[in-house]
mmCIF file of C-alpha atoms in Angstrom:
data_model
loop_
_atom_site.group_PDB
_atom_site.id
_atom_site.type_symbol
_atom_site.label_atom_id
_atom_site.label_comp_id
_atom_site.label_asym_id
_atom_site.label_seq_id
_atom_site.Cartn_x
_atom_site.Cartn_y
_atom_site.Cartn_z
ATOM 1 C CA MET A 12 -65.395 -19.470 33.832
ATOM 2 C CA LYS A 13 -67.161 -22.601 35.164
ATOM 3 C CA ILE A 14 -67.288 -25.348 32.555
ATOM 4 C CA PHE A 15 -69.759 -27.670 34.283
ATOM 5 C CA ARG A 16 -72.603 -27.554 36.743
ATOM 6 C CA ALA A 17 -72.152 -28.156 40.564
ATOM 7 C CA VAL A 18 -72.651 -31.786 41.589
ATOM 8 C CA THR A 19 -75.650 -31.530 43.905
ATOM 9 C CA ARG A 20 -75.859 -33.147 47.465
ATOM 10 C CA GLY A 21 -76.863 -36.812 47.182
ATOM 11 C CA GLU A 22 -75.814 -37.116 43.589
ATOM 12 C CA ILE A 23 -73.754 -40.279 43.241
ATOM 13 C CA LEU A 24 -70.285 -40.202 41.670
ATOM 14 C CA MET A 25 -69.144 -43.525 40.601
ATOM 15 C CA ILE A 26 -65.369 -43.955 39.914
ATOM 16 C CA ASP A 27 -63.719 -47.045 40.897
ATOM 17 C CA VAL A 28 -60.134 -47.653 41.469
ATOM 18 C CA ILE A 29 -59.322 -51.258 40.147
ATOM 19 C CA HIS A 30 -56.041 -53.092 40.506
ATOM 20 C CA HIS A 31 -54.670 -56.524 41.190
ATOM 21 C CA GLY A 32 -55.533 -56.592 44.751
ATOM 22 C CA ASN A 33 -59.325 -55.923 44.190
ATOM 23 C CA ALA A 34 -59.742 -56.882 40.534
ATOM 24 C CA SER A 35 -61.813 -60.035 41.699
ATOM 25 C CA ARG A 36 -64.446 -57.739 43.123
ATOM 26 C CA HIS A 37 -64.900 -55.813 39.798
ATOM 27 C CA PRO A 38 -65.027 -58.438 36.859
ATOM 28 C CA ASP A 39 -68.041 -56.859 35.118
ATOM 29 C CA LEU A 40 -66.507 -53.184 35.228
ATOM 30 C CA LEU A 41 -63.227 -54.579 33.973
ATOM 31 C CA ASP A 42 -64.870 -56.708 31.183
ATOM 32 C CA LYS A 43 -66.852 -53.416 30.158
ATOM 33 C CA GLN A 44 -63.837 -51.328 30.363
ATOM 34 C CA PHE A 45 -61.794 -53.500 28.032
ATOM 35 C CA ARG A 46 -64.938 -53.696 25.630
ATOM 36 C CA LEU A 47 -65.042 -49.828 25.616
ATOM 37 C CA ARG A 48 -61.439 -49.607 24.926
ATOM 38 C CA HIS A 49 -62.081 -51.985 21.847
ATOM 39 C CA GLU A 50 -64.866 -49.645 20.711
ATOM 40 C CA ILE A 51 -62.546 -46.595 20.831
ATOM 41 C CA PHE A 52 -59.110 -47.782 19.899
ATOM 42 C CA VAL A 53 -59.594 -50.665 17.777
ATOM 43 C CA ARG A 54 -62.944 -49.752 15.912
ATOM 44 C CA GLU A 55 -62.776 -45.864 15.910
ATOM 45 C CA ARG A 56 -58.722 -45.503 15.741
ATOM 46 C CA GLY A 57 -57.857 -48.622 13.942
ATOM 47 C CA TRP A 58 -55.428 -50.060 16.340
ATOM 48 C CA THR A 59 -56.039 -53.760 15.126
ATOM 49 C CA SER A 60 -52.857 -55.088 16.574
ATOM 50 C CA PHE A 61 -54.310 -54.788 20.082
ATOM 51 C CA ASP A 62 -57.576 -56.561 19.138
ATOM 52 C CA VAL A 63 -58.472 -59.469 21.445
ATOM 53 C CA ASP A 64 -61.088 -61.919 20.279
ATOM 54 C CA GLY A 65 -62.914 -59.198 18.267
ATOM 55 C CA ALA A 66 -64.241 -57.755 21.603
ATOM 56 C CA TYR A 67 -61.510 -56.572 23.848
ATOM 57 C CA GLU A 68 -58.470 -54.138 23.479
ATOM 58 C CA ARG A 69 -55.464 -55.033 25.465
ATOM 59 C CA ASP A 70 -51.700 -54.705 25.461
ATOM 60 C CA GLN A 71 -48.759 -55.975 27.333
ATOM 61 C CA TYR A 72 -49.226 -53.329 30.193
ATOM 62 C CA ASP A 73 -52.507 -54.625 31.084
ATOM 63 C CA ASP A 74 -50.806 -56.793 33.768
ATOM 64 C CA ASP A 75 -50.923 -56.970 37.614
ATOM 65 C CA ALA A 76 -49.043 -53.685 37.852
ATOM 66 C CA ALA A 77 -51.689 -51.821 36.078
ATOM 67 C CA ILE A 78 -54.267 -49.631 38.043
ATOM 68 C CA TYR A 79 -57.700 -48.649 36.307
ATOM 69 C CA LEU A 80 -59.841 -45.850 37.033
ATOM 70 C CA VAL A 81 -63.317 -46.591 35.807
ATOM 71 C CA ALA A 82 -66.402 -44.435 35.767
ATOM 72 C CA ALA A 83 -69.643 -46.230 35.777
ATOM 73 C CA ASP A 84 -72.587 -44.789 34.129
ATOM 74 C CA ASP A 85 -75.912 -44.392 35.681
ATOM 75 C CA HIS A 86 -77.182 -47.677 34.143
ATOM 76 C CA GLY A 87 -74.291 -49.912 35.085
ATOM 77 C CA GLY A 88 -72.305 -49.553 32.122
ATOM 78 C CA VAL A 89 -68.890 -47.816 31.739
ATOM 79 C CA ALA A 90 -68.966 -44.206 30.740
ATOM 80 C CA GLY A 91 -64.929 -44.018 30.519
ATOM 81 C CA GLY A 92 -61.682 -44.543 32.312
ATOM 82 C CA PHE A 93 -57.988 -44.671 32.135
ATOM 83 C CA ARG A 94 -54.968 -46.936 32.975
ATOM 84 C CA LEU A 95 -52.094 -45.922 35.258
ATOM 85 C CA TYR A 96 -48.826 -47.723 35.402
ATOM 86 C CA PRO A 97 -45.669 -47.498 37.215
ATOM 87 C CA THR A 98 -42.672 -45.629 35.413
ATOM 88 C CA VAL A 99 -40.181 -47.633 37.540
ATOM 89 C CA LEU A 100 -41.238 -50.513 35.387
ATOM 90 C CA PRO A 101 -40.717 -50.754 31.659
ATOM 91 C CA HIS A 102 -43.732 -48.854 30.462
ATOM 92 C CA MET A 103 -45.100 -47.470 27.303
ATOM 93 C CA LEU A 104 -43.141 -44.116 27.092
ATOM 94 C CA SER A 105 -39.922 -45.900 28.062
ATOM 95 C CA GLU A 106 -40.300 -48.910 25.628
ATOM 96 C CA GLN A 107 -42.237 -47.429 22.723
ATOM 97 C CA PHE A 108 -42.103 -43.788 22.739
ATOM 98 C CA ALA A 109 -38.665 -43.046 24.507
ATOM 99 C CA ALA A 110 -37.695 -40.844 21.186
ATOM 100 C CA LEU A 111 -40.204 -38.598 22.131
ATOM 101 C CA VAL A 112 -38.434 -37.647 25.219
ATOM 102 C CA GLU A 113 -35.511 -35.002 25.312
ATOM 103 C CA GLY A 114 -33.192 -36.608 27.743
ATOM 104 C CA ALA A 115 -33.992 -39.456 30.268
ATOM 105 C CA VAL A 116 -37.433 -40.944 30.346
ATOM 106 C CA ILE A 117 -38.728 -40.078 33.976
ATOM 107 C CA ARG A 118 -38.655 -43.221 36.173
ATOM 108 C CA ARG A 119 -39.679 -42.575 39.703
ATOM 109 C CA SER A 120 -42.174 -44.047 42.303
ATOM 110 C CA ASP A 121 -43.932 -40.819 42.548
ATOM 111 C CA VAL A 122 -44.712 -40.569 38.809
ATOM 112 C CA LEU A 123 -47.376 -42.991 37.118
ATOM 113 C CA GLU A 124 -47.786 -43.239 33.397
ATOM 114 C CA LEU A 125 -51.321 -42.348 32.220
ATOM 115 C CA THR A 126 -52.688 -44.221 29.195
ATOM 116 C CA ARG A 127 -55.853 -45.313 27.321
ATOM 117 C CA PHE A 128 -58.123 -42.585 28.400
ATOM 118 C CA ALA A 129 -61.316 -43.526 26.659
ATOM 119 C CA MET A 130 -64.793 -42.346 26.918
ATOM 120 C CA ARG A 131 -67.864 -43.486 25.256
ATOM 121 C CA LYS A 132 -69.179 -41.245 22.396
ATOM 122 C CA SER A 133 -72.245 -40.361 24.236
ATOM 123 C CA GLU A 134 -70.324 -39.347 27.467
ATOM 124 C CA ARG A 135 -67.758 -36.991 26.049
ATOM 125 C CA ARG A 136 -67.960 -33.700 27.823
ATOM 126 C CA SER A 137 -70.586 -35.389 30.182
ATOM 127 C CA ARG A 138 -70.502 -35.491 34.066
ATOM 128 C CA HIS A 139 -68.521 -38.531 34.026
ATOM 129 C CA TYR A 140 -65.780 -37.068 31.851
ATOM 130 C CA PHE A 141 -65.370 -34.188 34.031
ATOM 131 C CA GLU A 142 -65.328 -36.474 36.991
ATOM 132 C CA LEU A 143 -62.387 -38.461 35.348
ATOM 133 C CA LEU A 144 -60.491 -35.253 34.868
ATOM 134 C CA VAL A 145 -60.830 -34.397 38.600
ATOM 135 C CA ALA A 146 -59.818 -37.940 39.475
ATOM 136 C CA ILE A 147 -56.506 -37.713 37.773
ATOM 137 C CA GLN A 148 -55.466 -34.877 40.293
ATOM 138 C CA GLU A 149 -57.389 -36.407 43.282
ATOM 139 C CA TYR A 150 -56.003 -39.763 42.869
ATOM 140 C CA GLY A 151 -52.453 -38.242 42.421
ATOM 141 C CA THR A 152 -52.862 -36.323 45.623
ATOM 142 C CA MET A 153 -54.130 -39.033 47.746
ATOM 143 C CA GLU A 154 -51.201 -41.329 46.599
ATOM 144 C CA GLY A 155 -48.776 -38.534 47.265
ATOM 145 C CA LEU A 156 -47.832 -38.458 43.675
ATOM 146 C CA SER A 157 -45.833 -35.640 41.749
ATOM 147 C CA GLY A 158 -47.231 -36.271 38.288
ATOM 148 C CA PHE A 159 -48.281 -38.383 35.371
ATOM 149 C CA THR A 160 -46.403 -39.007 32.188
ATOM 150 C CA SER A 161 -48.379 -39.432 29.059
ATOM 151 C CA VAL A 162 -48.344 -39.513 25.198
ATOM 152 C CA ILE A 163 -50.976 -37.205 23.817
ATOM 153 C CA ASN A 164 -51.999 -35.251 20.675
ATOM 154 C CA PRO A 165 -50.424 -31.724 21.153
ATOM 155 C CA LEU A 166 -53.725 -30.231 20.280
ATOM 156 C CA ARG A 167 -55.012 -31.579 23.468
ATOM 157 C CA ILE A 168 -52.603 -29.414 25.627
ATOM 158 C CA PRO A 169 -54.391 -26.009 25.597
ATOM 159 C CA ILE A 170 -57.782 -27.856 26.065
ATOM 160 C CA LEU A 171 -56.577 -29.504 29.211
ATOM 161 C CA GLN A 172 -54.880 -26.357 30.389
ATOM 162 C CA GLY A 173 -58.223 -24.782 30.096
ATOM 163 C CA PHE A 174 -59.391 -27.203 32.602
ATOM 164 C CA GLY A 175 -56.791 -26.028 34.989
ATOM 165 C CA PHE A 176 -53.972 -28.805 34.427
ATOM 166 C CA GLU A 177 -50.335 -27.896 34.505
ATOM 167 C CA ILE A 178 -48.674 -29.708 31.597
ATOM 168 C CA GLU A 179 -45.111 -29.948 30.884
ATOM 169 C CA PRO A 180 -43.851 -31.044 27.284
ATOM 170 C CA LEU A 181 -41.170 -33.598 27.742
ATOM 171 C CA GLY A 182 -39.790 -33.032 24.053
ATOM 172 C CA LEU A 183 -40.994 -31.829 20.631
ATOM 173 C CA PRO A 184 -43.902 -33.166 18.813
ATOM 174 C CA SER A 185 -43.454 -35.870 16.249
ATOM 175 C CA MET A 186 -45.581 -37.539 13.644
ATOM 176 C CA ILE A 187 -46.301 -41.116 14.583
ATOM 177 C CA ASP A 188 -48.663 -43.240 12.421
ATOM 178 C CA GLY A 189 -49.933 -39.983 10.720
ATOM 179 C CA GLU A 190 -50.954 -38.187 13.746
ATOM 180 C CA ALA A 191 -48.909 -35.583 15.822
ATOM 181 C CA THR A 192 -47.740 -36.853 19.136
ATOM 182 C CA ILE A 193 -45.960 -35.498 22.099
ATOM 183 C CA ALA A 194 -44.687 -36.599 25.489
ATOM 184 C CA VAL A 195 -45.988 -34.774 28.434
ATOM 185 C CA LEU A 196 -45.959 -34.528 32.234
ATOM 186 C CA PHE A 197 -49.209 -33.745 34.025
ATOM 187 C CA HIS A 198 -48.287 -32.065 37.330
ATOM 188 C CA VAL A 199 -49.964 -32.911 40.441
ATOM 189 C CA ASN A 200 -50.201 -30.323 43.167
ATOM 190 C CA GLU A 201 -52.964 -28.881 45.410
ATOM 191 C CA GLN A 202 -53.171 -25.773 43.469
ATOM 192 C CA CYS A 203 -53.801 -27.937 40.309
ATOM 193 C CA HIS A 204 -56.230 -30.067 42.022
ATOM 194 C CA ALA A 205 -58.103 -26.765 43.199
ATOM 195 C CA ARG A 206 -58.144 -25.286 39.689
ATOM 196 C CA VAL A 207 -59.621 -28.479 38.060
ATOM 197 C CA ARG A 208 -62.327 -28.705 40.675
ATOM 198 C CA ASP A 209 -63.189 -25.025 40.260
ATOM 199 C CA LYS A 210 -63.322 -25.246 36.505
ATOM 200 C CA VAL A 211 -65.846 -28.226 36.461
ATOM 201 C CA ASP A 212 -67.608 -27.192 39.560
ATOM 202 C CA ILE A 213 -67.292 -30.474 41.267
ATOM 203 C CA ARG A 214 -66.450 -30.146 45.008
ATOM 204 C CA ASP A 215 -66.869 -33.489 46.634
ATOM 205 C CA THR A 216 -64.750 -36.589 46.039
ATOM 206 C CA VAL A 217 -65.234 -38.405 42.966
ATOM 207 C CA PHE A 218 -64.659 -41.614 44.385
ATOM 208 C CA GLY A 219 -66.960 -43.855 46.591
ATOM 209 C CA ALA A 220 -67.273 -43.165 50.235
ATOM 210 C CA THR A 221 -64.449 -45.534 51.130
ATOM 211 C CA PRO A 222 -62.189 -45.829 47.796
ATOM 212 C CA THR A 223 -59.520 -48.417 47.840
ATOM 213 C CA PHE A 224 -56.345 -46.945 46.617
ATOM 214 C CA ARG A 225 -53.180 -48.829 45.996
ATOM 215 C CA ARG A 226 -50.043 -47.512 47.373
ATOM 216 C CA THR A 227 -47.667 -46.851 44.518
ATOM 217 C CA ALA A 228 -44.593 -45.773 46.549
#
């Protein structure tokens, strides 16, 4: 069953890959992305310890190693996005949530951590939301990755599986700050990539004509 309409010829898809090497070319998008994160994580979810100047949400992993996939909306704003971070460096799962993992935390150059997935309220389940779902698999495939670790609410697992994702729990769920939380591994492979595209009916690349990727291996 298709979940979203096909992207028509000529329709512009606008996901930018922003990292330390090209951040100077995207100051406005980065600013709006951190403002959106403040709206979602500080105002909506109450993560006040990450408030910066009452306008931005940042933590210690918003450094030169971070990679941001940002979906611009049709009016120059930011519809949503997420952050990727090398698991070979100290990262959120290894430093804050290692107890959620049964055994050793994954630390490999072909696995990145995916965090801070945020969508503006008006864009949830919009075209941009589905583009970002495809972007997870497309970016992983282009970078030669095998997966992304993340910490999510376990209720999200069947929803994301419904979009075609292959998700492996890394441990048992636990209550953290009153919310059920589980560490997972999102697998990246051609079959999963194709399933996600089929579910949301997006055939072409969700990045620009000449996306600037950052080699992660």
